[in-house]
mmCIF file of C-alpha atoms and ligand atoms in Angstrom:
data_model
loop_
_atom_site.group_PDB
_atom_site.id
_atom_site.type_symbol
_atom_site.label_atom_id
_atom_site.label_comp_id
_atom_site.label_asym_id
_atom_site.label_seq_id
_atom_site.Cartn_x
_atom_site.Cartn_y
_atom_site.Cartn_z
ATOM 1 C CA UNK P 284 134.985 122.535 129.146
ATOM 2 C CA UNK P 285 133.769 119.086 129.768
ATOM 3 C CA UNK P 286 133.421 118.362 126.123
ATOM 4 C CA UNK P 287 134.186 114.472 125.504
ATOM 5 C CA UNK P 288 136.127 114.375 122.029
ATOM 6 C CA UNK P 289 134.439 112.460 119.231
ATOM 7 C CA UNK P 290 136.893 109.661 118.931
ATOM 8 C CA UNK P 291 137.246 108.283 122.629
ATOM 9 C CA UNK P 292 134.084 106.118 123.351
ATOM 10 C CA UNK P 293 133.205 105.691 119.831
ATOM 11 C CA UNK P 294 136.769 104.842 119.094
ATOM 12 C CA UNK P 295 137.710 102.714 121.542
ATOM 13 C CA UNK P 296 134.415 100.900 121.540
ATOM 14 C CA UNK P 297 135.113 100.199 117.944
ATOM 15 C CA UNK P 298 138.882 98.255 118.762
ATOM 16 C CA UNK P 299 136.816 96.150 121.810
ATOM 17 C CA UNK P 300 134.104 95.448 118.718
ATOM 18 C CA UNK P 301 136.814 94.109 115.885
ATOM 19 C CA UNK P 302 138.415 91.721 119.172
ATOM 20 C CA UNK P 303 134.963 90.415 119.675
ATOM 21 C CA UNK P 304 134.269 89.992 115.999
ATOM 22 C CA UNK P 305 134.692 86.281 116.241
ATOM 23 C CA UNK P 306 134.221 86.019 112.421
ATOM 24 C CA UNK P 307 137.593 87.122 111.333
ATOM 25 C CA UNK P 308 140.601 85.523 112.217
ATOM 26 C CA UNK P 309 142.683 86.673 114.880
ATOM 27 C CA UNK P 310 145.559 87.928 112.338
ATOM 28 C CA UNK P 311 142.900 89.954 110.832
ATOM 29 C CA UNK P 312 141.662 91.586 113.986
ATOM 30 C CA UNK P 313 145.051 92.187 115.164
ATOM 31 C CA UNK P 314 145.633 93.956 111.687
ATOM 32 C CA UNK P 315 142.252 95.801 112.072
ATOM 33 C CA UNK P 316 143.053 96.406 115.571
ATOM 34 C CA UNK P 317 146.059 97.929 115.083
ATOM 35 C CA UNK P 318 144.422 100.581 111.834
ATOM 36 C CA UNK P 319 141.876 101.781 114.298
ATOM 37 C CA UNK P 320 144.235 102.251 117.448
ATOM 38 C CA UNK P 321 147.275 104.057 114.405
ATOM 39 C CA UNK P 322 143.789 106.124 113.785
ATOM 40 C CA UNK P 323 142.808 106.553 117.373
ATOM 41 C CA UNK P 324 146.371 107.497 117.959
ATOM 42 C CA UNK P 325 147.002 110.122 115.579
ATOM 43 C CA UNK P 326 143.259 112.146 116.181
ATOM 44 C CA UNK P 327 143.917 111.689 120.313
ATOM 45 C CA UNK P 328 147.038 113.153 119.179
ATOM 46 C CA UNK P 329 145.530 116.040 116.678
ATOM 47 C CA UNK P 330 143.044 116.798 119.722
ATOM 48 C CA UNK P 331 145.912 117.265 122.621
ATOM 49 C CA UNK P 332 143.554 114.845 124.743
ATOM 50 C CA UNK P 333 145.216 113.108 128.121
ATOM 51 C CA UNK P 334 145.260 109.973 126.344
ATOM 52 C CA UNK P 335 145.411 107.658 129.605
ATOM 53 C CA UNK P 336 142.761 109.887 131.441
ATOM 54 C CA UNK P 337 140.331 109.124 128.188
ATOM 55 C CA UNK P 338 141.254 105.321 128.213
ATOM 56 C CA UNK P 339 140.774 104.386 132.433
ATOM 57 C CA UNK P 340 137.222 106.119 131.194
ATOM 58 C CA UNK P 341 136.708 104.288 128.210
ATOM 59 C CA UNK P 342 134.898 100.672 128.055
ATOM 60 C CA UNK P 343 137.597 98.578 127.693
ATOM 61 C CA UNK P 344 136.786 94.694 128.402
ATOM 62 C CA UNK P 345 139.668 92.727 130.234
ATOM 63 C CA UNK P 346 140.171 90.656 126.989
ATOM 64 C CA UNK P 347 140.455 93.351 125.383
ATOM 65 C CA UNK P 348 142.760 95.085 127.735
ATOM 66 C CA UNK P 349 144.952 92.347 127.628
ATOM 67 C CA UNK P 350 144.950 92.109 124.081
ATOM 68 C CA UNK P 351 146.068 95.102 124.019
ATOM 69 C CA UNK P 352 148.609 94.762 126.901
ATOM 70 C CA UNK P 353 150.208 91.169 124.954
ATOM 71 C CA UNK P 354 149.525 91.897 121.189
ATOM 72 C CA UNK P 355 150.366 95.803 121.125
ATOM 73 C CA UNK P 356 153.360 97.064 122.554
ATOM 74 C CA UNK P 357 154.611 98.428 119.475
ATOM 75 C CA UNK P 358 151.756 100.238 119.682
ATOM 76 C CA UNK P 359 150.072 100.669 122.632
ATOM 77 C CA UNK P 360 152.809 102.623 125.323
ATOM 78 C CA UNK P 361 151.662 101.304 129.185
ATOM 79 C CA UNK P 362 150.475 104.678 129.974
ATOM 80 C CA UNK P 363 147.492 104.383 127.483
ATOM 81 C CA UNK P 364 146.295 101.455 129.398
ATOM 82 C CA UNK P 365 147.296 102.497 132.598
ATOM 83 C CA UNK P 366 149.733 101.993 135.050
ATOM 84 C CA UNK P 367 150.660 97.821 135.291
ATOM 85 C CA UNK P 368 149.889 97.210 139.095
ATOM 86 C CA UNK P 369 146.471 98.199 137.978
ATOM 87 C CA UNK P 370 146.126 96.183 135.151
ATOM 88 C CA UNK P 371 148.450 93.510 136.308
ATOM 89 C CA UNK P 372 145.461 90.926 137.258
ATOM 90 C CA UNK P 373 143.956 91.211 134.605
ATOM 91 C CA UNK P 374 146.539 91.191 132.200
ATOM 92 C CA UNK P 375 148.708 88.262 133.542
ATOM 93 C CA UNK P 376 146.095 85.649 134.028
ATOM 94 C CA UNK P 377 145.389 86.440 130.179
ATOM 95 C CA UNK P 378 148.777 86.147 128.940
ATOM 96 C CA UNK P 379 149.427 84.253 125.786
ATOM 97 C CA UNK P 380 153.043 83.522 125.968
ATOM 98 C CA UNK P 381 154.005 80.197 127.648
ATOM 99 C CA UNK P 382 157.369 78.660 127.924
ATOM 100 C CA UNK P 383 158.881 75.610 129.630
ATOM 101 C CA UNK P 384 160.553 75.710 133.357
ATOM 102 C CA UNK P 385 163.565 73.786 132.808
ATOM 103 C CA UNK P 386 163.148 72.158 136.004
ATOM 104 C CA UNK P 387 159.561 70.223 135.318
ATOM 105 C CA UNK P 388 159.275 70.995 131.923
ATOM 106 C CA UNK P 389 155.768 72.842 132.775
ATOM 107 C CA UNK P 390 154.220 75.938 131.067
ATOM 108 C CA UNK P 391 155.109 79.353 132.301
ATOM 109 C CA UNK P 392 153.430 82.092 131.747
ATOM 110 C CA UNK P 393 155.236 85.591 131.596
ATOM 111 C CA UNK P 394 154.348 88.296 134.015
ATOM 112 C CA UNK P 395 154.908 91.231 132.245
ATOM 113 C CA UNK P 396 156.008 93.301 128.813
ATOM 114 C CA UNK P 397 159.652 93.996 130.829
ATOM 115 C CA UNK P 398 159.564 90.203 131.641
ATOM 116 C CA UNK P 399 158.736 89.365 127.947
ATOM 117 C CA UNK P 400 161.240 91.657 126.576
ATOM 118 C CA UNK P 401 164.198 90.563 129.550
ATOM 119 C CA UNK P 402 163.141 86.916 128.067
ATOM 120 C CA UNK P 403 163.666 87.732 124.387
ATOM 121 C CA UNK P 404 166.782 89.575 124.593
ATOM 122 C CA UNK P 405 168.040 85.927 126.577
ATOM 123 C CA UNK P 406 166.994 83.898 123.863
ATOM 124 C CA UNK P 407 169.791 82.171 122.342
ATOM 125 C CA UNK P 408 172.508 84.002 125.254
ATOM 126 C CA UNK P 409 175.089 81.517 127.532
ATOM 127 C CA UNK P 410 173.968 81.356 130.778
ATOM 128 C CA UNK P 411 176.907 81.728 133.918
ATOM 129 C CA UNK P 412 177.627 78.520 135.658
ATOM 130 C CA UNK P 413 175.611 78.641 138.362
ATOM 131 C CA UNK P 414 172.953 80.852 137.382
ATOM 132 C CA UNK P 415 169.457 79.721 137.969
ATOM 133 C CA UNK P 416 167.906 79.958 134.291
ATOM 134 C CA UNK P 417 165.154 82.304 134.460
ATOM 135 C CA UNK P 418 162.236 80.298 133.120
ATOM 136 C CA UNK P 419 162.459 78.093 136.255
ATOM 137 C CA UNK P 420 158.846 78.010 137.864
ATOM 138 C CA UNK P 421 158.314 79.129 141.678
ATOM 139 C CA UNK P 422 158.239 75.405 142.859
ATOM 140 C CA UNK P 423 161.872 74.882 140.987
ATOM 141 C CA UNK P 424 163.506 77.618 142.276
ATOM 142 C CA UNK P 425 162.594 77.342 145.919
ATOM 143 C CA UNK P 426 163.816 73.018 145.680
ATOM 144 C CA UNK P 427 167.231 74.611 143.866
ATOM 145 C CA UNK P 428 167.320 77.592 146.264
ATOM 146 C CA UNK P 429 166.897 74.944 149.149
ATOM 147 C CA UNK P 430 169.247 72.520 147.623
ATOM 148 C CA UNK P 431 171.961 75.274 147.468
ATOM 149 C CA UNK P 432 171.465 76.166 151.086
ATOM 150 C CA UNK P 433 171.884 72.572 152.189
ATOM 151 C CA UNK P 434 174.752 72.369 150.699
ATOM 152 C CA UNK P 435 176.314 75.737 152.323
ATOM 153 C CA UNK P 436 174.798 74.822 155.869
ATOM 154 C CA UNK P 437 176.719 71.081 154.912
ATOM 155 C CA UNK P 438 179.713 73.168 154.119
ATOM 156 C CA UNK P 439 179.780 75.409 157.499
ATOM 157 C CA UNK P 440 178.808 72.544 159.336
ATOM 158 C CA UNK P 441 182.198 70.330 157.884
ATOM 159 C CA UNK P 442 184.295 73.881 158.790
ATOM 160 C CA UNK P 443 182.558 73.895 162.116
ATOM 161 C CA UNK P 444 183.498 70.587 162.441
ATOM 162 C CA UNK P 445 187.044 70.436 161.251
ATOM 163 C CA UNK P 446 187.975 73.708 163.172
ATOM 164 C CA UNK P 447 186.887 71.913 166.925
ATOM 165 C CA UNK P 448 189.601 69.160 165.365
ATOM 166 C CA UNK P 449 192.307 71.740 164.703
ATOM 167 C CA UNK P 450 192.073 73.577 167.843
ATOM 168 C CA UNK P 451 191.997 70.463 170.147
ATOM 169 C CA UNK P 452 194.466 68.500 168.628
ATOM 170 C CA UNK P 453 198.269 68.634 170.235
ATOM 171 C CA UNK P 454 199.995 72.297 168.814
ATOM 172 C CA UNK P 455 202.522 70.415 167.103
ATOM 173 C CA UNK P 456 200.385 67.975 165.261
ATOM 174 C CA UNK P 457 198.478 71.206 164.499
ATOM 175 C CA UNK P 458 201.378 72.615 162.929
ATOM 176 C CA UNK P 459 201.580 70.199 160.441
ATOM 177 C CA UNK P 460 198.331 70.660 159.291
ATOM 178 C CA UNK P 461 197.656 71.324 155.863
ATOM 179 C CA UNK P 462 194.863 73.844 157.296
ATOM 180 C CA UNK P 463 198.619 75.486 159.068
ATOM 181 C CA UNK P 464 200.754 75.242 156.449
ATOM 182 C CA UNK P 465 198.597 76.663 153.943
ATOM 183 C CA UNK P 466 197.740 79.991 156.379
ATOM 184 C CA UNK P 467 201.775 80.108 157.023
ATOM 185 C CA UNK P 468 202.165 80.100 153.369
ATOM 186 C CA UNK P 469 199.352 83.099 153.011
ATOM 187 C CA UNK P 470 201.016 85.258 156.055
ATOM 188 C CA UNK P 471 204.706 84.695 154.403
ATOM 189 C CA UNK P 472 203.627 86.278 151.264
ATOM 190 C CA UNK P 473 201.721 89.051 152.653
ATOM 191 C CA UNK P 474 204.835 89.692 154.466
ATOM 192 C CA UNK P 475 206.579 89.390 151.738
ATOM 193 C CA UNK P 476 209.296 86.825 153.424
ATOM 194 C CA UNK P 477 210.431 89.714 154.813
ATOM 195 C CA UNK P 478 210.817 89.708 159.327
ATOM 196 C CA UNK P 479 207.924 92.053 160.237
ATOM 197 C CA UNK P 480 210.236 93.586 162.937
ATOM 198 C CA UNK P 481 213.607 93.811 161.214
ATOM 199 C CA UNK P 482 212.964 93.518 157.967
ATOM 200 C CA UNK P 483 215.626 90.858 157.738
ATOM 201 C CA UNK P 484 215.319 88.427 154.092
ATOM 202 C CA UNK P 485 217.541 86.500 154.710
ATOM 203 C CA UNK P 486 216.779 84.362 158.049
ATOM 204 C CA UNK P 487 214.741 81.833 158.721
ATOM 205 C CA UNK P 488 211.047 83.234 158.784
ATOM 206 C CA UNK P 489 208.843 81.965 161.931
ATOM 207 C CA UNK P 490 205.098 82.985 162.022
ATOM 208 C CA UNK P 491 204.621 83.507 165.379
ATOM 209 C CA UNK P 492 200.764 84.005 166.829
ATOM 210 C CA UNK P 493 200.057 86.626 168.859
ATOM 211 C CA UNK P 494 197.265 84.762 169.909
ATOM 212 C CA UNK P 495 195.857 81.367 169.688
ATOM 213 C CA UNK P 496 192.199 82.303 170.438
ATOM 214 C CA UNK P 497 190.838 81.314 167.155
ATOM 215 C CA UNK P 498 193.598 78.647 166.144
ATOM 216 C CA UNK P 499 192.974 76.585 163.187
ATOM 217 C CA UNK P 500 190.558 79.693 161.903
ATOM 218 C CA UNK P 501 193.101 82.867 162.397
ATOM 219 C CA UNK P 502 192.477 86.405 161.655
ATOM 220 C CA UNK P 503 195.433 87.865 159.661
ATOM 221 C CA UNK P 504 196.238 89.902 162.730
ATOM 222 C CA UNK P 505 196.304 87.108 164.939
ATOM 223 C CA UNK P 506 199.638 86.280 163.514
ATOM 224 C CA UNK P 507 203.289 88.173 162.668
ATOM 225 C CA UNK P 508 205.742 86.937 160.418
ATOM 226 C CA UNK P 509 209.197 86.935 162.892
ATOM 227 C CA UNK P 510 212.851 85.852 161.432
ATOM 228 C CA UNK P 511 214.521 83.688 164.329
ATOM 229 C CA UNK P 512 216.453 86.691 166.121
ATOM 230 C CA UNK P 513 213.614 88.463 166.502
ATOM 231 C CA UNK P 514 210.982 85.515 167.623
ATOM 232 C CA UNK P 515 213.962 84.289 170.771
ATOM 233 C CA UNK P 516 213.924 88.010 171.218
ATOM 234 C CA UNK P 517 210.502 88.073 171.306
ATOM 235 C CA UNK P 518 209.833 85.506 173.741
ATOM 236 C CA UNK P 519 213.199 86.352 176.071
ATOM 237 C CA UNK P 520 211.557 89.552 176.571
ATOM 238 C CA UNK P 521 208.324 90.043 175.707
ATOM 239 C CA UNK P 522 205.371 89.424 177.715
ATOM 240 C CA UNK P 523 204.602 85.899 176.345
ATOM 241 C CA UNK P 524 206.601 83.313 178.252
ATOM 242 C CA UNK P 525 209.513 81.308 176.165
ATOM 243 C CA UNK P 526 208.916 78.429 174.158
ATOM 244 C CA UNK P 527 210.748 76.049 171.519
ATOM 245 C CA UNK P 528 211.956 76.389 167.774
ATOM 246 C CA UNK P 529 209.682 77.246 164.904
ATOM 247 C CA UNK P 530 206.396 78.541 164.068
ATOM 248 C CA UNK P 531 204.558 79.598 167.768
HETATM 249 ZN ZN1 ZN E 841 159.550 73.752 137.370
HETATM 250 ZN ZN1 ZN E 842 213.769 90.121 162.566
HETATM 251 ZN ZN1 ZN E 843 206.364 82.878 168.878
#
């Protein structure tokens, strides 16, 4: 039952042999390489052996491994060499394709086949505006990531600011705001300059608030488009108290 087959160690120990085999070039081991592994292949194959169980046994050397990992993935499927958190160490500290951030112009390494493959398929494509290009290096991204979120805490912090303004200035300067007119204009058109009581077109429209809580940053329902019959109705008998002419 135990019965090793005849190509495993042998095999494999061959391929970590022609890597070794300083005297050829590398094109010429990869090309010898890649005979014995179409070999190893095919009699693995021929033998219905678990072909990762017989490699995580075999004596693979982490050149070799990653060699195989880099050089081979037309060849070599990940499950012959195992899965990639396992390798991962050994593999990515071994990796032989660079590339420039585009930040600091310093060599990357890629982390993985996927991440080789995601970066080949990008070659040559148009990036969105805004997109961080993926060859930027950790230190790049985390300056642009904290650049960006300077500039959106800057932007909150100019809202924050401008909002305080709008809701303690006097109501009718407010109302002339173009913060006002521009959130008048919004609630008109949802309303579709139609009363939201009557239905009346042809009036003049008030937007009335039906609550001034968050003035200068209103919720859609904090305010009701009105035409002027219904707004004086409103306010002669509704619950809020009267008050003059326009938008209230
Ligand atoms: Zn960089
Ligand atoms: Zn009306
Ligand atoms: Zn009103």
């Amino acid at each position: 039952m135990t019965e090793q087959p005849v190509v495993d160690a042998v095999g494999l120990d061959n391929l970590a042999q022609v890597f070794r085999d300083d005297d050829l070039p590398l094109p010429a081991r990869l090309a010898a390489a890649r005979t014995v592994i179409q070999l190893l292949t095919e009699a693995l194959e021929a033998q219905r052996v678990d072909v990762a169980a017989l490699v995580k046994a075999a004596p693979l050397d982490d050149d070799t491994l990653a060699t195989l990992y880099w050089e081979f993935e037309d060849l070599i499927p990940a499950r012959l060499l195992g899965p990639f958190h396992a390798i991962r160490e050994t593999v990515e500290s071994r990796c032989p394709w660079t590339y420039p951030c585009p930040g600091c112009g310093r060599d990357q390494a890629v982390t993985s086949r996927s991440a080789l493959r995601v970066r080949q398929r990008m070659e040559g494509s148009v990036a969105r505006p805004g997109s961080i290009h993926p060859d930027t290096c950790a230190e790049c991204l985390r300056r642009i990531k904290d650049e960006r979120q300077g500039q959106v805490d800057a932007w909150f912090e100019r809202r924050r600011v401008r909002v305080h303004e709008l809701r303690t200035m006097p109501y009718r300067e407010y109302l002339l705001t173009p913060e006002w007119q521009e959130r008048r204009r919004a609630r008109l058109r949802a309303a579709r300059f139609r009363c939201q009581v009557c239905n009346a077109q042809d009036r003049r429209l008030n937007v009335h608030h039906r609550t001034y809580e968050r003035r200068g940053d209103e919720y859609a329902r904090d305010l009701i488009v009105l035409c002027e019959d219904c707004h004086h109705l409103f306010h002669r008998n509704g619950s809020l108290a009267p008050h003059g002419e326009g938008d209230e």
